[in-house]
Amino acid sequence: MNIQILGSGNAFAPDGRGWSCFLVDGRYLFDCGPQALASLKRLHVDLAGIEAVFISHFHADHWLGLPFLLLEYEEMTRRARPLEIIGPRGIEDTVRQLYALGHYKPMTRRSRLDLNFTEVSAGSRSTVAGVDVTALPMNHAKHRLEAFGFRTRIGGQVLGYTGDTSWCDEVLALGEDAAVLVADSTYPGRGVDGLHMGFDDIKRLRGKLDAETALLLTHLERAPDEALSNTVAAEDFASYQF
């Protein structure tokens, strides 16, 4: 499994880090930060080869790059198959409304955009673009929105992604028997309940997961000072093989 980092920072783009999102095997995009299209082009990704976009939640740093990607597909890059978009309740209406607002026209039947939408809910299971995906609720801004982590099976390997979350049991479920867990590690020390994990949570998590499960840290305020076994802090435009 190959993971290309399009952005590894939090909402405030610390030290110029891009907003957190990544591409798996050139086909599966997890979140779509505002700079995602530029990052994809910098990495010379075959845009027509992207099959699915997984949106963890509707905070702006995780999905406001999607209208630019869709505009690319409408105006520049032809696709051979529909783009699958997976996300929280209301994903289709929300995406269509934002696209119309940002590009001054609605998606119509005459549009070249061919999209399929899949809504997820707590514990839901689906198969999208050949990927088995389970959505688990995360502990993040619960009073304002739904936030999900994804547990996926891609090419025989399990990849977990927390999106944004503070510590919760579901984080452990995402990482169980996984080849890699891409995990929120916003703060260099303690996490904040209901918002984000910190590196103290990552140390706890490292002790509970199988030693063979890699941890790839993202949504960073800064890279941690301490090294942990089989744990890597993501860097923009880097590729990691698992």
CSV table of C-alpha atoms in Angstrom, one decimal:
chain,number,residue,atom,x,y,z
A,1,MET,CA,0.0,0.0,0.0
A,2,ASN,CA,1.4,3.4,-1.0
A,3,ILE,CA,0.3,6.6,0.8
A,4,GLN,CA,1.1,10.0,-0.7
A,5,ILE,CA,0.7,12.9,1.7
A,6,LEU,CA,-1.1,15.9,0.1
A,7,GLY,CA,-1.1,17.8,3.4
A,8,SER,CA,-0.2,17.0,7.0
A,9,GLY,CA,-1.1,20.1,9.0
A,10,ASN,CA,-4.1,21.2,11.0
A,11,ALA,CA,-6.6,24.0,10.2
A,12,PHE,CA,-4.0,26.7,10.8
A,13,ALA,CA,-1.4,25.4,8.3
A,14,PRO,CA,1.5,25.5,10.8
A,15,ASP,CA,4.9,26.1,9.2
A,16,GLY,CA,3.2,26.1,5.8
A,17,ARG,CA,2.0,22.6,6.1
A,18,GLY,CA,-1.0,21.8,3.8
A,19,TRP,CA,-4.3,20.8,5.2
A,20,SER,CA,-4.5,17.2,6.1
A,21,CYS,CA,-5.4,14.7,3.3
A,22,PHE,CA,-3.7,11.8,1.5
A,23,LEU,CA,-3.9,9.5,-1.5
A,24,VAL,CA,-3.8,5.7,-1.4
A,25,ASP,CA,-2.4,3.7,-4.3
A,26,GLY,CA,-3.2,6.6,-6.6
A,27,ARG,CA,-6.9,5.7,-6.5
A,28,TYR,CA,-8.4,6.6,-3.1
A,29,LEU,CA,-8.4,10.2,-1.7
A,30,PHE,CA,-9.0,10.6,2.0
A,31,ASP,CA,-10.3,14.0,2.8
A,32,CYS,CA,-9.7,16.9,0.3
A,33,GLY,CA,-8.1,20.0,1.8
A,34,PRO,CA,-8.2,23.3,0.0
A,35,GLN,CA,-4.8,22.7,-1.5
A,36,ALA,CA,-5.5,19.1,-2.6
A,37,LEU,CA,-5.6,19.7,-6.4
A,38,ALA,CA,-2.4,21.7,-6.3
A,39,SER,CA,-0.7,18.9,-4.3
A,40,LEU,CA,-1.9,16.2,-6.6
A,41,LYS,CA,-0.5,18.1,-9.6
A,42,ARG,CA,2.8,18.7,-7.9
A,43,LEU,CA,3.1,15.0,-7.3
A,44,HIS,CA,2.1,14.3,-11.0
A,45,VAL,CA,-0.8,12.1,-10.0
A,46,ASP,CA,-3.0,10.7,-12.8
A,47,LEU,CA,-6.2,12.6,-11.8
A,48,ALA,CA,-8.3,10.4,-14.0
A,49,GLY,CA,-7.2,7.4,-12.0
A,50,ILE,CA,-8.8,8.6,-8.7
A,51,GLU,CA,-11.8,6.4,-8.1
A,52,ALA,CA,-13.1,7.6,-4.7
A,53,VAL,CA,-13.0,10.4,-2.2
A,54,PHE,CA,-13.7,9.7,1.5
A,55,ILE,CA,-14.8,12.8,3.5
A,56,SER,CA,-14.5,12.3,7.2
A,57,HIS,CA,-16.4,15.4,8.3
A,58,PHE,CA,-17.4,18.9,7.1
A,59,HIS,CA,-14.8,21.1,8.8
A,60,ALA,CA,-13.4,23.3,6.1
A,61,ASP,CA,-9.8,22.1,6.2
A,62,HIS,CA,-11.0,18.6,5.4
A,63,TRP,CA,-13.1,19.1,2.3
A,64,LEU,CA,-13.1,22.5,0.8
A,65,GLY,CA,-10.7,21.4,-1.9
A,66,LEU,CA,-13.4,19.2,-3.4
A,67,PRO,CA,-15.0,21.9,-5.6
A,68,PHE,CA,-11.7,22.5,-7.3
A,69,LEU,CA,-11.2,18.8,-8.0
A,70,LEU,CA,-14.7,18.6,-9.4
A,71,LEU,CA,-14.1,21.7,-11.6
A,72,GLU,CA,-11.0,20.0,-12.9
A,73,TYR,CA,-13.0,17.0,-13.9
A,74,GLU,CA,-15.7,19.1,-15.5
A,75,GLU,CA,-13.4,21.3,-17.5
A,76,MET,CA,-10.0,19.7,-17.9
A,77,THR,CA,-9.6,16.0,-17.0
A,78,ARG,CA,-11.9,13.5,-18.6
A,79,ARG,CA,-12.9,10.5,-16.5
A,80,ALA,CA,-13.9,7.0,-17.8
A,81,ARG,CA,-16.1,6.2,-14.8
A,82,PRO,CA,-18.1,8.0,-12.1
A,83,LEU,CA,-16.3,9.5,-9.1
A,84,GLU,CA,-17.4,8.0,-5.9
A,85,ILE,CA,-17.8,10.4,-3.0
A,86,ILE,CA,-18.3,9.0,0.5
A,87,GLY,CA,-19.2,11.1,3.5
A,88,PRO,CA,-21.5,12.0,6.4
A,89,ARG,CA,-25.2,12.5,6.1
A,90,GLY,CA,-26.1,15.2,3.6
A,91,ILE,CA,-22.9,14.7,1.5
A,92,GLU,CA,-24.6,15.0,-1.8
A,93,ASP,CA,-26.7,18.1,-1.1
A,94,THR,CA,-23.7,19.7,0.6
A,95,VAL,CA,-21.3,19.1,-2.2
A,96,ARG,CA,-23.7,20.2,-4.9
A,97,GLN,CA,-24.6,23.4,-3.0
A,98,LEU,CA,-21.0,24.3,-2.5
A,99,TYR,CA,-20.1,23.6,-6.1
A,100,ALA,CA,-22.9,25.8,-7.3
A,101,LEU,CA,-21.9,28.6,-4.9
A,102,GLY,CA,-18.2,28.5,-5.8
A,103,HIS,CA,-18.5,28.1,-9.5
A,104,TYR,CA,-21.7,30.0,-10.2
A,105,LYS,CA,-23.6,27.2,-11.8
A,106,PRO,CA,-25.4,24.1,-10.6
A,107,MET,CA,-24.5,20.6,-11.6
A,108,THR,CA,-26.9,19.6,-14.3
A,109,ARG,CA,-27.5,16.6,-16.5
A,110,ARG,CA,-25.5,18.4,-19.2
A,111,SER,CA,-22.5,18.5,-16.9
A,112,ARG,CA,-19.5,16.2,-17.6
A,113,LEU,CA,-19.4,15.5,-13.9
A,114,ASP,CA,-20.6,11.9,-13.2
A,115,LEU,CA,-20.8,11.4,-9.5
A,116,ASN,CA,-22.0,8.7,-7.1
A,117,PHE,CA,-22.6,9.6,-3.5
A,118,THR,CA,-22.6,7.2,-0.5
A,119,GLU,CA,-23.8,8.5,3.0
A,120,VAL,CA,-22.2,6.9,6.0
A,121,SER,CA,-23.5,6.6,9.6
A,122,ALA,CA,-22.1,5.2,12.8
A,123,GLY,CA,-21.2,1.6,12.2
A,124,SER,CA,-22.3,1.5,8.6
A,125,ARG,CA,-20.6,-0.8,6.1
A,126,SER,CA,-20.4,-0.5,2.4
A,127,THR,CA,-18.3,-1.4,-0.6
A,128,VAL,CA,-17.3,1.5,-2.8
A,129,ALA,CA,-15.0,1.4,-5.8
A,130,GLY,CA,-13.9,-2.1,-4.6
A,131,VAL,CA,-13.1,-0.9,-1.1
A,132,ASP,CA,-14.8,-2.4,1.9
A,133,VAL,CA,-15.4,0.5,4.3
A,134,THR,CA,-16.7,0.7,7.8
A,135,ALA,CA,-17.5,4.2,9.3
A,136,LEU,CA,-17.0,4.6,13.0
A,137,PRO,CA,-18.0,7.7,15.0
A,138,MET,CA,-15.2,9.9,16.3
A,139,ASN,CA,-15.1,12.1,19.4
A,140,HIS,CA,-14.8,15.5,17.6
A,141,ALA,CA,-17.1,18.5,17.8
A,142,LYS,CA,-20.1,16.2,18.5
A,143,HIS,CA,-22.4,19.1,19.3
A,144,ARG,CA,-21.8,20.7,15.9
A,145,LEU,CA,-21.4,17.9,13.3
A,146,GLU,CA,-20.8,14.2,12.6
A,147,ALA,CA,-17.2,13.1,12.4
A,148,PHE,CA,-16.2,9.7,11.2
A,149,GLY,CA,-13.1,7.5,11.0
A,150,PHE,CA,-12.8,5.0,8.2
A,151,ARG,CA,-11.7,1.4,8.4
A,152,THR,CA,-11.0,0.2,4.9
A,153,ARG,CA,-9.7,-2.9,3.2
A,154,ILE,CA,-7.6,-2.1,0.2
A,155,GLY,CA,-5.8,-4.7,-1.8
A,156,GLY,CA,-6.0,-7.2,1.0
A,157,GLN,CA,-4.6,-4.7,3.6
A,158,VAL,CA,-6.5,-2.8,6.3
A,159,LEU,CA,-6.1,0.9,6.5
A,160,GLY,CA,-7.6,2.9,9.3
A,161,TYR,CA,-8.0,6.7,9.3
A,162,THR,CA,-9.2,8.6,12.3
A,163,GLY,CA,-10.0,11.9,10.6
A,164,ASP,CA,-10.3,14.4,13.5
A,165,THR,CA,-10.8,13.0,17.0
A,166,SER,CA,-9.8,13.0,20.6
A,167,TRP,CA,-9.1,9.7,22.3
A,168,CYS,CA,-12.0,7.2,22.1
A,169,ASP,CA,-12.4,3.4,22.0
A,170,GLU,CA,-13.3,3.6,18.3
A,171,VAL,CA,-9.7,4.7,17.5
A,172,LEU,CA,-8.5,1.3,18.7
A,173,ALA,CA,-11.1,-0.4,16.6
A,174,LEU,CA,-9.8,1.4,13.5
A,175,GLY,CA,-6.3,0.2,14.1
A,176,GLU,CA,-7.1,-3.4,15.0
A,177,ASP,CA,-5.0,-5.7,12.8
A,178,ALA,CA,-4.4,-2.8,10.4
A,179,ALA,CA,-1.3,-2.4,8.2
A,180,VAL,CA,-1.4,1.3,9.0
A,181,LEU,CA,-3.5,3.7,11.0
A,182,VAL,CA,-3.4,7.3,9.9
A,183,ALA,CA,-4.0,9.2,13.1
A,184,ASP,CA,-4.8,12.7,14.3
A,185,SER,CA,-1.8,13.9,16.4
A,186,THR,CA,-2.6,17.6,16.5
A,187,TYR,CA,-0.9,18.6,19.8
A,188,PRO,CA,2.7,17.9,20.8
A,189,GLY,CA,1.6,16.9,24.3
A,190,ARG,CA,-1.9,16.3,25.8
A,191,GLY,CA,-5.0,15.9,23.7
A,192,VAL,CA,-8.2,17.9,24.2
A,193,ASP,CA,-11.3,15.9,24.8
A,194,GLY,CA,-13.9,16.4,22.2
A,195,LEU,CA,-11.4,17.9,19.7
A,196,HIS,CA,-8.1,16.3,18.9
A,197,MET,CA,-5.6,13.7,20.1
A,198,GLY,CA,-2.1,14.8,21.1
A,199,PHE,CA,1.2,12.9,21.1
A,200,ASP,CA,0.5,11.7,24.7
A,201,ASP,CA,-2.5,9.8,23.2
A,202,ILE,CA,-0.3,8.5,20.4
A,203,LYS,CA,2.1,7.0,22.9
A,204,ARG,CA,-0.9,5.3,24.6
A,205,LEU,CA,-2.2,4.1,21.3
A,206,ARG,CA,1.2,2.8,20.3
A,207,GLY,CA,1.2,0.6,23.4
A,208,LYS,CA,-2.2,-0.8,22.7
A,209,LEU,CA,-1.9,-1.6,19.0
A,210,ASP,CA,-0.1,-4.6,17.5
A,211,ALA,CA,3.6,-3.8,17.0
A,212,GLU,CA,3.2,-4.6,13.3
A,213,THR,CA,0.6,-1.9,12.8
A,214,ALA,CA,2.2,1.3,11.6
A,215,LEU,CA,1.1,4.6,12.9
A,216,LEU,CA,1.2,7.5,10.4
A,217,LEU,CA,0.6,10.8,12.2
A,218,THR,CA,-1.1,13.7,10.6
A,219,HIS,CA,-3.1,17.0,11.4
A,220,LEU,CA,0.1,18.1,13.1
A,221,GLU,CA,0.9,21.3,14.9
A,222,ARG,CA,4.5,20.3,14.5
A,223,ALA,CA,6.4,17.1,14.3
A,224,PRO,CA,6.9,15.3,17.6
A,225,ASP,CA,10.3,15.5,19.3
A,226,GLU,CA,10.1,11.9,20.6
A,227,ALA,CA,10.5,8.8,18.4
A,228,LEU,CA,8.2,5.8,18.7
A,229,SER,CA,8.7,2.4,17.1
A,230,ASN,CA,6.9,1.9,13.8
A,231,THR,CA,5.5,5.4,14.0
A,232,VAL,CA,6.1,8.2,11.4
A,233,ALA,CA,5.1,11.9,11.4
A,234,ALA,CA,3.7,12.6,7.9
A,235,GLU,CA,5.4,15.3,5.8
A,236,ASP,CA,3.9,17.1,2.9
A,237,PHE,CA,4.5,15.4,-0.5
A,238,ALA,CA,6.2,12.4,1.0
A,239,SER,CA,5.3,8.8,0.0
A,240,TYR,CA,5.1,5.9,2.5
A,241,GLN,CA,4.9,2.2,1.7
A,242,PHE,CA,3.2,-0.3,3.9
